[in-house]
Amino acid sequence: MFGMFGISEEKIAKWGEKGKGAKLIKAAMSRKPNIRLAAVKAMGNVDDEQVFNLLITCLRDRSPEIKIAAMESLKKLNSKNAVEHVKSLVNDTNSQVADKAREVIKYLNLQ
């Protein structure tokens, strides 16, 4: 499961653990869905304004998996600023996305 330039999902997860936001942002721009998804998931470990902004952008992605991963990462970051953005997904046509949006909003509002 190697993506761009031999980058694996495991390596991307390590970037998240090490707080390498710039590398994760580049990986999130990959054309390979598994690399993008791994990067968005790993961003939940990086408290950085650019990472936050990209996660907000990912909420508008076509892929339900990317939307869900972005919401999970925003939840991990405990980012109250994300609530208004996540609210737009409560009525998403994909029920998993809509359910995750409700869960994340409830969680962030309780923090």
GROMACS .gro file of C-alpha atoms in nm:
model
  111
    1MET     CA    1   0.000   0.000   0.000
    2PHE     CA    2   0.248   0.260  -0.109
    3GLY     CA    3   0.135   0.593  -0.243
    4MET     CA    4   0.317   0.893  -0.377
    5PHE     CA    5   0.695   0.858  -0.371
    6GLY     CA    6   0.674   0.535  -0.172
    7ILE     CA    7   0.491   0.694   0.119
    8SER     CA    8   0.297   0.441   0.323
    9GLU     CA    9  -0.007   0.494   0.541
   10GLU     CA   10   0.209   0.390   0.839
   11LYS     CA   11   0.461   0.664   0.764
   12ILE     CA   12   0.180   0.919   0.738
   13ALA     CA   13   0.047   0.808   1.079
   14LYS     CA   14   0.396   0.864   1.224
   15TRP     CA   15   0.400   1.216   1.078
   16GLY     CA   16   0.082   1.281   1.275
   17GLU     CA   17   0.241   1.150   1.595
   18LYS     CA   18   0.542   1.375   1.536
   19GLY     CA   19   0.331   1.682   1.455
   20LYS     CA   20   0.455   1.718   1.096
   21GLY     CA   21   0.163   1.926   0.970
   22ALA     CA   22   0.328   2.046   0.648
   23LYS     CA   23   0.397   1.688   0.534
   24LEU     CA   24   0.042   1.584   0.619
   25ILE     CA   25  -0.101   1.874   0.420
   26LYS     CA   26   0.102   1.765   0.115
   27ALA     CA   27  -0.011   1.403   0.158
   28ALA     CA   28  -0.374   1.519   0.185
   29MET     CA   29  -0.340   1.661  -0.167
   30SER     CA   30  -0.250   1.318  -0.311
   31ARG     CA   31  -0.464   1.170  -0.587
   32LYS     CA   32  -0.454   0.837  -0.408
   33PRO     CA   33  -0.760   0.801  -0.183
   34ASN     CA   34  -0.585   0.583   0.078
   35ILE     CA   35  -0.302   0.837   0.118
   36ARG     CA   36  -0.546   1.129   0.146
   37LEU     CA   37  -0.753   0.940   0.402
   38ALA     CA   38  -0.448   0.846   0.610
   39ALA     CA   39  -0.330   1.208   0.609
   40VAL     CA   40  -0.669   1.346   0.716
   41LYS     CA   41  -0.688   1.087   0.997
   42ALA     CA   42  -0.335   1.171   1.117
   43MET     CA   43  -0.417   1.543   1.127
   44GLY     CA   44  -0.614   1.480   1.445
   45ASN     CA   45  -0.278   1.472   1.624
   46VAL     CA   46  -0.154   1.808   1.493
   47ASP     CA   47  -0.286   2.125   1.656
   48ASP     CA   48  -0.192   2.372   1.384
   49GLU     CA   49  -0.390   2.649   1.212
   50GLN     CA   50  -0.307   2.533   0.858
   51VAL     CA   51  -0.404   2.176   0.945
   52PHE     CA   52  -0.730   2.301   1.099
   53ASN     CA   53  -0.808   2.501   0.783
   54LEU     CA   54  -0.745   2.199   0.560
   55LEU     CA   55  -0.969   1.982   0.780
   56ILE     CA   56  -1.246   2.241   0.741
   57THR     CA   57  -1.196   2.226   0.362
   58CYS     CA   58  -1.216   1.844   0.379
   59LEU     CA   59  -1.567   1.875   0.524
   60ARG     CA   60  -1.674   1.973   0.171
   61ASP     CA   61  -1.497   1.680   0.002
   62ARG     CA   62  -1.696   1.452  -0.231
   63SER     CA   63  -1.584   1.146  -0.038
   64PRO     CA   64  -1.793   1.054   0.268
   65GLU     CA   65  -1.486   0.878   0.414
   66ILE     CA   66  -1.283   1.200   0.395
   67LYS     CA   67  -1.566   1.401   0.555
   68ILE     CA   68  -1.595   1.151   0.839
   69ALA     CA   69  -1.218   1.138   0.893
   70ALA     CA   70  -1.201   1.519   0.896
   71MET     CA   71  -1.475   1.534   1.161
   72GLU     CA   72  -1.296   1.268   1.370
   73SER     CA   73  -0.973   1.469   1.350
   74LEU     CA   74  -1.151   1.791   1.447
   75LYS     CA   75  -1.307   1.604   1.739
   76LYS     CA   76  -0.963   1.478   1.850
   77LEU     CA   77  -0.833   1.834   1.833
   78ASN     CA   78  -1.126   1.937   2.054
   79SER     CA   79  -1.178   2.232   1.824
   80LYS     CA   80  -1.486   2.430   1.924
   81ASN     CA   81  -1.425   2.656   1.621
   82ALA     CA   82  -1.521   2.358   1.404
   83VAL     CA   83  -1.879   2.335   1.533
   84GLU     CA   84  -2.025   2.591   1.291
   85HIS     CA   85  -1.855   2.419   0.996
   86VAL     CA   86  -1.961   2.069   1.100
   87LYS     CA   87  -2.325   2.184   1.137
   88SER     CA   88  -2.345   2.205   0.758
   89LEU     CA   89  -2.314   1.824   0.744
   90VAL     CA   90  -2.604   1.743   0.977
   91ASN     CA   91  -2.832   1.717   0.672
   92ASP     CA   92  -2.579   1.542   0.445
   93THR     CA   93  -2.734   1.293   0.202
   94ASN     CA   94  -2.502   1.023   0.342
   95SER     CA   95  -2.652   0.908   0.674
   96GLN     CA   96  -2.310   0.809   0.815
   97VAL     CA   97  -2.180   1.162   0.752
   98ALA     CA   98  -2.491   1.319   0.906
   99ASP     CA   99  -2.473   1.090   1.211
  100LYS     CA  100  -2.103   1.165   1.261
  101ALA     CA  101  -2.174   1.539   1.234
  102ARG     CA  102  -2.436   1.516   1.512
  103GLU     CA  103  -2.198   1.311   1.729
  104VAL     CA  104  -1.907   1.554   1.682
  105ILE     CA  105  -2.120   1.863   1.747
  106LYS     CA  106  -2.260   1.708   2.066
  107TYR     CA  107  -1.910   1.611   2.183
  108LEU     CA  108  -1.754   1.952   2.111
  109ASN     CA  109  -2.042   2.138   2.274
  110LEU     CA  110  -1.994   1.935   2.594
  111GLN     CA  111  -1.624   2.016   2.622
   0.00000   0.00000   0.00000
